[in-house]
Tab-separated table of C-alpha atoms in Angstrom:
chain	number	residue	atom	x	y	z
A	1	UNK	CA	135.672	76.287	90.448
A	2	UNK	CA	133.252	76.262	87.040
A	3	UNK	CA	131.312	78.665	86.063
A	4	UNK	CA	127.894	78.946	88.473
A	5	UNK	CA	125.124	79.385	85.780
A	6	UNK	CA	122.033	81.492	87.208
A	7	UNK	CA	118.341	81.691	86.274
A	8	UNK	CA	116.755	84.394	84.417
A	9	UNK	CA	113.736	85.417	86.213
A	10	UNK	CA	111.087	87.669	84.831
A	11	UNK	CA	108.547	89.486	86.610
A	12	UNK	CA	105.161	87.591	86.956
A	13	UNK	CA	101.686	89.507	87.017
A	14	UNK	CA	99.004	87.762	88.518
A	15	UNK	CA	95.803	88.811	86.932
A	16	UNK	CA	92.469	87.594	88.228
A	17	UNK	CA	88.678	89.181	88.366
A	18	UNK	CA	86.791	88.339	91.860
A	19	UNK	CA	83.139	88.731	92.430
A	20	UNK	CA	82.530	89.470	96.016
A	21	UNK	CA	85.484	87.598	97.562
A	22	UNK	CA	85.147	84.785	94.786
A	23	UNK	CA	87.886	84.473	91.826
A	24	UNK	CA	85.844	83.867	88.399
A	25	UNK	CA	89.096	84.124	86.205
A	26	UNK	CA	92.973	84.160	86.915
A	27	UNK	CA	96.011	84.288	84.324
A	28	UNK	CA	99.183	84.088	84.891
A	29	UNK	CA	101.596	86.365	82.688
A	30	UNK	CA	105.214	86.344	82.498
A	31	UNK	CA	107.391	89.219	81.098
A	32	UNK	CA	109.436	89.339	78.269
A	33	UNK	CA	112.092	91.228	80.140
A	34	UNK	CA	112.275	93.237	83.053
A	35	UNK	CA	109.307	95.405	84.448
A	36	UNK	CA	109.153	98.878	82.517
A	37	UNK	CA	106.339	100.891	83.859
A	38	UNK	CA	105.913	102.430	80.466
A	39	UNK	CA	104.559	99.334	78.972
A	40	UNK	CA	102.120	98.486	81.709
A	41	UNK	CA	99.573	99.563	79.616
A	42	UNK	CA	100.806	96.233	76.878
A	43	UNK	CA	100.872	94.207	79.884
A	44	UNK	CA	97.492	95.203	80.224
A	45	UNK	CA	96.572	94.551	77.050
A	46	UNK	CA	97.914	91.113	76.536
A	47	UNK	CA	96.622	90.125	79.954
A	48	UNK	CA	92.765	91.542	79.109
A	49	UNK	CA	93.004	89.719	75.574
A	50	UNK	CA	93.893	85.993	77.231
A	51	UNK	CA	91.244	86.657	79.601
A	52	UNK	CA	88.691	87.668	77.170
A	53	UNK	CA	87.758	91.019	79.046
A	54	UNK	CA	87.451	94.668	77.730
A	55	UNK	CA	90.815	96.608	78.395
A	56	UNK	CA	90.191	99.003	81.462
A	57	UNK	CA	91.123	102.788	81.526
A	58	UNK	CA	94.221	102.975	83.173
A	59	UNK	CA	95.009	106.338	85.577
A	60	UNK	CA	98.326	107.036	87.209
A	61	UNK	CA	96.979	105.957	90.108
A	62	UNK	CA	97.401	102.218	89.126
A	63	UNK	CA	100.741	102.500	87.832
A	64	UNK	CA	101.975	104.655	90.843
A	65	UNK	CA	100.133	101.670	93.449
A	66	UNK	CA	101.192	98.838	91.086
A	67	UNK	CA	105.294	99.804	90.960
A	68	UNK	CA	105.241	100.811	94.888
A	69	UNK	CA	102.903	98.698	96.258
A	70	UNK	CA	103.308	95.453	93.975
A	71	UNK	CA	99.209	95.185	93.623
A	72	UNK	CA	96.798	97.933	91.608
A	73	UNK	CA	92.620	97.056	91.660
A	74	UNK	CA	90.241	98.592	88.698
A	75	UNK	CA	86.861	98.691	89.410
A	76	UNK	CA	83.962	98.118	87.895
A	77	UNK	CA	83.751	101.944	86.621
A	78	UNK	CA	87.135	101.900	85.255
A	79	UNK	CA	85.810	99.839	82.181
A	80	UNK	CA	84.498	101.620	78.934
A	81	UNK	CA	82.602	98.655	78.537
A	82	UNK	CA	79.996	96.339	80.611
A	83	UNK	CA	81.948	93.755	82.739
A	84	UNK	CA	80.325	90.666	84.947
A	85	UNK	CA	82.863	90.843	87.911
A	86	UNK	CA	83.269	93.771	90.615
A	87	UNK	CA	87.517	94.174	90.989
A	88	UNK	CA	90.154	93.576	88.510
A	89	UNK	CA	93.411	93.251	90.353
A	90	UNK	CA	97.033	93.125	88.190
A	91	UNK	CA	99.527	91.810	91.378
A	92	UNK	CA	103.342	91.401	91.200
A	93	UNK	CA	104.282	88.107	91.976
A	94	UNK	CA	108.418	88.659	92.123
A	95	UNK	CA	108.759	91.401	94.670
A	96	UNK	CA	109.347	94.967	94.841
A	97	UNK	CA	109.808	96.971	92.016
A	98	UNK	CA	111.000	99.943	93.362
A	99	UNK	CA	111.361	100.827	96.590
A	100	UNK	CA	108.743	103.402	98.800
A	101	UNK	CA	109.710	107.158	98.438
A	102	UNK	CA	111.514	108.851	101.404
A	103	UNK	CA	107.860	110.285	102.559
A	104	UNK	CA	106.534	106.342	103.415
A	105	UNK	CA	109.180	105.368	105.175
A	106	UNK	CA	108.427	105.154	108.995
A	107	UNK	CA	111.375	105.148	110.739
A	108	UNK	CA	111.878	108.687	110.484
């Protein structure tokens, strides 16, 4: 048998802003290599600038719900600056990250 060649995939973050339950902007953005938690505030960054919105303040909070839960949501208040949308949500598009400390698990 030949050599089996496999894809390269790279996390995805979905980025979009939603007015009530209406999305006013989404983007798309692929990672340059795998997820490092230590960069999310880059990932940020880039994502904000191709959506033409101010960068939000980012707490622990978001990275600690956005590597266990795949999905972290900034509100309105969580911008320096004035914003027309209520919720900006980052979501991971390729699965888990890592997995759920010992204390979520419910089988015990």
């Amino acid at each position: 048998m030949g050599k089996v060649l496999k894809a390269k995939v790279f996390p995805r973050i979905w980025a979009k802003t939603t007015v009530g339950d209406k999305i006013t902007r989404n983007y798309m953005y692929t990672l340059d290599g795998p997820f490092d938690e230590a960069r999310l505030f880059e990932y940020v960054c880039d994502i904000t600038h191709a959506l033409d919105i101010p960068t939000p303040i980012i707490l622990q909070s978001h990275v600690y719900n956005f590597v266990h839960f795949n999905i972290c949501k900034f509100l309105k208040s969580e911008f320096v600056d004035e914003v027309d949308f209520d919720f900006f949500t980052l979501e991971n598009t390729t699965g888990t990250i890592k997995p759920l400390p010992h204390y979520f698990d419910e089988s015990r």
